[in-house]
Amino acid sequence: MKNVAIIHEWLTTYAGSERVVEQMLREYPESDVFAVADILPENEREFLQGKTPNTTFIQKLPFLKKLLRHYLPLMPMAVEQWDLSGYDVILSSNHAVAKGVICGPDQLHVSYVHTPIRYAWDFQAQYLRESNLTWGIRSMLTRSILHYIRLWDKVSSSRVDAYVANSHFIARRIQKCYGRTAKVIHPPVDVDAFTPTYEKEDYYIAASRLVPYKRVDLIVEAFRKMPDRKLVVVGDGPMFKSLKANCPANVELLGYLKHDRMSKLMQGAKAFVFAAEEDFGITPVEAQACATPVIAYGRGGSLETVIDGVTGCFFAEQTPDSIVAAVETFERQHGHYDLSSIRRHAEGFRPERFRKELSDFIAAEWAKFDGHRRHQPHHQDPVADPQFADGPDQRPVVIGDPLGMTLS
């Protein structure tokens, strides 16, 4: 295995999937990076280790920062235009189109899947509802585009030789959408960036982007029903203004905070409350790195990052009442939690573990792939075969092939 190409979707901010690419680059420092578009701010480019990503024609389209996601219908064609013929291994970081690159038969393509493209598969109804696209001409157009994306996504899934999922939850989605099995390797979490604190204060914390599927609104409504308990919400996004306008007195919305201040709040919190159905969910692990228990919705990736009764507890439904019941259960039991055990659990998600598991998997897949490739029989060209020594005119003629060219 010599040359490695790392394929990412689009580079807009340093977030969860970019942290995965960062660790891929640390493991394969000589690799080249490809992305549909690159609009990363200068102060967030350090993880690229000085590399300039190879982009597509989408990079030159107008109003890129504002309209990038509107160019989604063009992205399947865009990723198919790269010439990757000089690489032995293609390593894609996929949540939309990255896995759809075109490779040759002598190239190994391993795809690390954060999720099959959500809004084209099982999250389509939710996406249309939250975007006010449930009826009308715009709805029909959007549904047609998503149908096209879904068909392409299924077809392009066969271009991958080996799948890696970031959770067992996503492995099941890969099986459902693509009919393929996947190795599970949990993503890296910078646990050491968070210092555990074993003296807790009397408040709860929620931290995430304020977008509908994170369901922070449900957490706020739950604490409205518990006026004697304090909630601190960290994060910004489209829902900030609406939440702020109807915020109860015991809930404090702080907006975006830098890492140092947010981590201090997370360290001091009695518990971290998490209501989203996430593919994996990095922030609950970060909370546990602070030795802070997690109260989480018991579906999706949270089931793989939180140990019920040991590092936190679950609620069964995405409703305020279910969250209230979980908080009340936690209040009765929180004295029994071993906070040092919570920190130790989080340490199992360190980046070093991710790099080793991923590199071991790729090395094993390459050994199988290369061995199979080397032992394939080489079929002889009919022109070079002695039985056709008189030249190409002696090739077998297929009925319906007037030019005398064999069809395959």
C-alpha atoms as one frame of an Amber mdcrd trajectory, in Angstrom:
protein
   0.000   0.000   0.000   1.644   3.217  -1.166  -0.513   6.205  -2.032  -3.649
   7.185  -0.105  -6.347   9.662  -1.162  -8.679  10.984   1.543 -12.075  12.064
   0.202 -14.259  14.383   2.269 -17.609  16.018   1.501 -17.264  19.775   1.862
 -15.049  21.786   4.168 -17.014  24.554   5.866 -16.111  24.277   9.556 -14.005
  22.214  11.941 -16.641  19.881  13.377 -17.197  16.162  14.005 -16.471  14.722
  10.548 -13.470  17.027  10.132 -12.022  15.640  13.365 -12.185  12.218  11.740
 -10.314  13.540   8.682  -7.750  15.088  11.043  -6.967  11.673  12.529  -6.884
  10.066   9.075  -4.246  12.624   8.094  -2.234  11.900  11.215  -2.233   8.210
  10.382  -1.495   8.771   6.666   0.477  12.048   6.605   1.565  11.657   2.960
  -1.978  11.359   1.680  -3.768  13.907  -0.511  -7.108  15.461   0.431 -10.098
  15.885  -1.877 -13.291  17.825  -1.087 -16.286  18.978  -3.111 -15.652  22.539
  -1.926 -13.401  24.280   0.579 -14.597  27.408   2.385 -12.909  26.772   5.730
 -12.001  29.910   7.674  -8.270  30.472   8.023  -8.394  30.017  11.800  -9.843
  26.473  11.419  -7.427  25.045   8.819  -4.732  23.736  11.145  -6.093  20.177
  11.123  -5.311  19.938   7.375  -1.597  20.044   8.265  -0.796  22.553   5.539
  -2.471  20.560   2.765  -4.524  22.287   0.087  -7.562  20.137  -0.761  -8.309
  19.238  -4.373 -11.792  20.611  -5.058 -14.385  20.295  -7.841 -16.086  22.692
 -10.256 -18.509  23.522  -7.430 -15.709  25.552  -5.849 -16.127  28.101  -8.666
 -19.918  28.407  -8.554 -21.371  31.768  -7.447 -22.333  32.626  -3.858 -20.707
  29.424  -2.619 -20.833  30.195   1.099 -24.548  30.943   0.943 -25.683  28.351
  -1.590 -23.344  25.390  -1.035 -26.049  22.968   0.107 -28.302  24.082  -2.743
 -25.686  22.666  -5.103 -26.251  19.150  -3.709 -27.850  17.845  -6.962 -24.568
  18.632  -8.766 -22.334  16.925  -6.211 -22.695  13.313  -7.449 -21.398  14.386
 -10.854 -18.714  16.530  -9.221 -17.108  13.723  -7.184 -17.092  11.456 -10.233
 -14.797  13.867 -12.102 -11.683  13.392  -9.976  -8.851  11.357 -11.486  -7.809
   9.076  -8.617  -5.884   6.602 -10.768  -2.569   7.324  -9.025  -3.682   6.023
  -5.619  -3.615   2.532  -4.150  -6.154   3.231  -1.406  -9.150   5.561  -1.477
 -10.357   6.454   2.027 -13.633   8.372   1.997 -15.239  10.216   4.891 -18.900
  10.045   3.918 -22.173  11.542   5.052 -23.456  12.541   1.612 -21.541  11.923
  -1.634 -17.859  11.203  -0.851 -18.186   7.429  -1.250 -19.376   7.887  -4.856
 -15.912   8.531  -6.322 -14.923   6.307  -9.238 -12.030   3.896  -8.663 -10.358
   1.206 -10.716 -10.275  -2.563 -10.058  -6.742  -2.342  -8.651  -7.666   0.295
  -6.074  -9.053  -0.420  -2.608 -11.877   1.893  -1.535 -12.645   1.985   2.204
 -15.487   4.289   3.225 -15.871   5.589   6.783 -19.573   6.385   6.961 -20.884
   8.938   9.429 -24.348   8.203   8.035 -26.022   7.354   4.731 -27.344  10.678
   3.444 -30.081  11.331   5.991 -32.461  13.589   4.114 -32.647  11.224   1.136
 -33.408   8.115   3.196 -35.278   7.643   6.477 -35.090  11.309   7.533 -36.765
  12.550   4.332 -40.192  13.102   5.891 -38.686  14.995   8.834 -36.524  17.121
   6.520 -39.512  18.057   4.329 -41.634  18.852   7.376 -39.003  21.032   9.051
 -38.339  22.843   5.755 -42.056  23.520   5.152 -41.920  21.431   1.984 -44.751
  18.980   2.598 -46.876  20.165  -0.339 -46.800  22.373  -3.436 -44.538  22.774
  -6.449 -41.382  23.274  -4.363 -42.190  20.103  -2.456 -42.570  18.111  -5.684
 -39.281  19.465  -7.022 -37.460  18.700  -3.761 -38.896  15.176  -3.628 -37.746
  14.581  -7.222 -34.225  15.722  -6.373 -34.112  13.509  -3.278 -35.369  10.579
  -5.339 -32.509  11.103  -7.797 -29.992  11.422  -4.935 -31.336   8.226  -3.351
 -31.011   6.253  -6.602 -27.455   7.518  -7.149 -26.553   6.823  -3.529 -27.680
   3.208  -3.862 -25.885   2.693  -7.196 -22.658   4.275  -5.958 -22.672   2.121
  -2.808 -21.301  -0.752  -4.903 -18.145   1.277  -5.616 -16.957   0.734  -2.032
 -14.892  -2.359  -1.217 -15.187  -2.154   2.581 -17.439  -0.105   4.836 -16.656
   1.288   8.288 -19.509   2.710  10.386 -19.098   5.170  13.226 -21.599   3.229
  15.367 -23.645   0.037  15.374 -26.675   2.264  14.755 -25.127   3.487  11.492
 -24.003  -0.047  10.592 -27.682  -1.048  10.669 -28.556   1.915   8.426 -25.818
   0.899   5.978 -27.260  -2.623   5.896 -30.757  -1.236   5.347 -29.849   1.300
   2.649 -27.029  -0.466   0.807 -27.350  -4.139   1.771 -23.720  -4.136   2.983
 -22.099  -5.063   6.277 -19.786  -2.602   8.027 -17.009  -2.720  10.595 -17.805
  -0.444  13.549 -15.074   1.968  14.648 -16.271   4.740  16.928 -15.012   8.203
  15.956 -12.221   9.985  17.845 -13.028  12.260  20.769 -10.428  14.641  22.175
 -10.969  13.458  25.731  -7.774  15.081  27.002  -9.115  18.528  26.081 -11.553
  18.145  29.008 -10.461  18.036  32.642 -12.632  15.962  34.990 -14.180  17.750
  37.972 -15.589  15.724  40.835 -17.299  18.557  42.728 -20.574  19.338  40.961
 -22.837  22.366  41.215 -26.624  22.444  41.210 -27.414  22.962  37.517 -27.895
  20.901  34.361 -26.396  21.644  30.951 -27.342  21.085  27.318 -24.918  21.973
  24.529 -25.451  21.644  20.784 -26.265  23.492  17.598 -29.766  24.894  17.939
 -31.363  23.116  14.991 -34.651  21.173  15.072 -33.363  17.590  15.139 -31.226
  18.270  18.241 -34.522  18.729  20.158 -33.158  21.302  22.585 -36.661  22.789
  22.601 -37.897  19.641  24.367 -35.237  20.025  27.063 -36.234  23.659  27.634
 -39.915  22.663  27.892 -39.032  19.896  30.356 -37.257  22.367  32.639 -40.208
  24.749  32.364 -42.069  21.997  34.225 -39.274  21.864  36.829 -38.932  25.523
  37.915 -36.833  24.585  40.946 -34.056  23.144  38.723 -31.669  25.220  36.650
 -30.694  24.516  33.041 -27.859  26.160  31.099 -28.025  25.902  27.286 -24.858
  26.445  25.241 -25.012  26.790  21.467 -26.225  28.893  18.605 -28.299  28.271
  15.505 -31.589  29.029  13.725 -33.699  28.224  16.807 -31.873  30.578  19.187
 -34.238  33.539  18.773 -37.425  31.494  19.192 -36.055  29.743  22.268 -34.868
  33.036  23.739 -38.261  34.676  23.175 -40.068  32.023  25.204 -37.436  31.026
  27.756 -38.504  30.243  31.356 -36.726  31.996  34.229 -34.822  28.866  35.299
 -33.277  28.339  31.839 -30.250  30.374  30.733 -29.390  30.531  27.001 -25.753
  31.513  26.564 -25.316  31.135  22.791 -21.971  30.116  21.337 -19.098  29.863
  23.818 -15.420  29.182  23.281 -14.069  25.819  24.370 -12.592  26.924  27.704
 -15.782  28.462  29.027 -18.030  25.695  27.732 -15.823  22.965  29.219 -15.896
  24.687  32.631 -19.684  24.738  32.543 -19.711  21.087  31.523 -17.289  20.203
  34.333 -19.452  21.810  36.996 -22.841  20.515  35.828 -24.762  17.947  37.796
 -25.631  16.210  34.502 -25.592  16.751  30.737 -28.997  16.453  29.013 -29.101
  15.199  25.428 -32.351  14.748  23.495 -31.212  14.054  19.909 -31.227  10.748
  18.059 -27.621  10.999  16.898 -25.554   8.794  14.624 -22.905   8.729  17.353
 -22.895  11.916  19.430 -19.561  13.419  20.473 -20.797  15.900  23.095 -22.108
  13.192  25.490 -18.615  11.650  25.438 -17.072  15.072  26.087 -19.409  15.489
  29.057 -18.321  12.122  30.429 -14.695  13.199  29.955 -15.558  15.965  32.445
 -16.830  13.224  34.825 -20.355  14.536  34.232 -23.190  11.982  33.960 -25.433
  12.063  30.873 -29.236  11.951  30.680 -29.881  10.941  27.064 -32.588   9.839
  24.669 -32.249   6.066  24.552 -31.887   5.607  20.811 -29.142   5.979  18.233
 -25.508   6.439  19.132 -26.196   7.342  22.760 -26.758   3.655  23.457 -23.094
   3.103  22.547 -21.591   6.026  24.439 -23.606   6.030  27.675 -23.856   3.061
  30.072 -27.266   3.061  31.732 -26.948   3.330  35.503 -23.154   3.671  35.334
 -22.301   6.778  33.308 -25.830   8.130  32.967 -29.440   7.177  32.289 -31.891
   7.156  29.385 -35.358   8.460  28.664 -37.584   6.502  26.291 -39.454   9.196
  24.349 -38.600  12.558  22.824 -41.124  14.407  24.988 -40.792  16.910  27.843
 -42.561  14.537  30.236 -40.137  11.710  29.469 -37.198  14.052  30.128 -38.782
  15.201  33.408 -39.167  11.593  34.549 -35.527  10.853  33.692 -34.276  13.913
  35.599 -36.344  12.906  38.633 -34.896   9.376  38.457 -31.409  10.821  38.184
 -32.010  13.088  41.202 -32.860  10.061  43.295 -29.813   8.100  42.141 -27.069
  10.617  41.326 -25.274  10.032  44.627 -24.567   6.469  43.526 -22.624   7.452
  40.395 -18.863   6.881  40.484 -17.603   9.984  38.684 -14.093   8.557  38.187
 -15.638   5.587  36.353 -17.464   7.997  34.067 -14.150   9.624  33.136 -12.482
   6.235  32.547 -15.295   5.220  30.225 -14.774   8.370  28.129 -11.060   7.620
  27.795 -11.933   4.607  25.627 -12.840   7.008  22.796  -9.421   8.672  22.540
  -8.031   9.487  19.037  -5.164   6.997  19.460  -7.698   4.175  19.693  -9.445
   5.379  16.537  -6.216   5.589  14.526  -5.082   2.110  15.543  -8.428   0.449
  14.822  -8.758   2.184  11.456  -5.176   1.500  10.315  -5.389  -2.148  11.428
  -8.627  -2.581   9.490  -7.266  -0.942   6.328  -4.053  -2.989   6.520  -6.056
  -6.215   6.817  -8.356  -5.234   3.941  -5.362  -4.286   1.791  -3.654  -7.624
   2.487  -6.772  -9.494   1.359  -7.336  -7.202  -1.612  -3.734  -7.255  -2.809
  -3.418 -11.017  -2.366  -6.590 -11.651  -4.338  -5.468  -9.231  -7.047  -2.047
 -10.853  -7.428  -3.498 -14.351  -7.810  -6.092 -13.479 -10.439  -5.454 -15.313
 -13.742  -4.504 -13.081 -16.668  -6.718 -13.742 -19.678  -4.889 -13.815 -22.950
  -5.702 -11.329 -25.699  -7.084 -13.238 -28.723  -4.683 -11.336 -30.988  -1.711
 -12.723 -29.060  -3.156 -16.220 -28.780  -1.456 -18.729 -31.154  -4.793 -19.994
 -32.435  -5.387 -16.533 -33.902  -1.835 -16.189 -35.249  -3.011 -15.117 -38.675
  -4.082 -11.762 -37.282  -7.116  -9.898 -36.012  -9.252 -10.914 -38.985  -9.391
 -14.395 -37.452 -11.184 -13.216 -34.306 -14.525 -14.977 -33.741 -17.428 -13.036
 -35.223 -20.500 -12.674 -33.023 -23.904 -12.823 -34.729 -25.305  -9.332 -34.866
 -21.796  -7.860 -34.706 -21.259  -6.637 -38.292 -17.854  -5.077 -37.542 -16.429
  -8.368 -36.334 -15.867  -6.993 -32.817 -16.487  -9.310 -29.869 -19.079  -8.000
 -27.449 -18.758  -8.245 -23.705
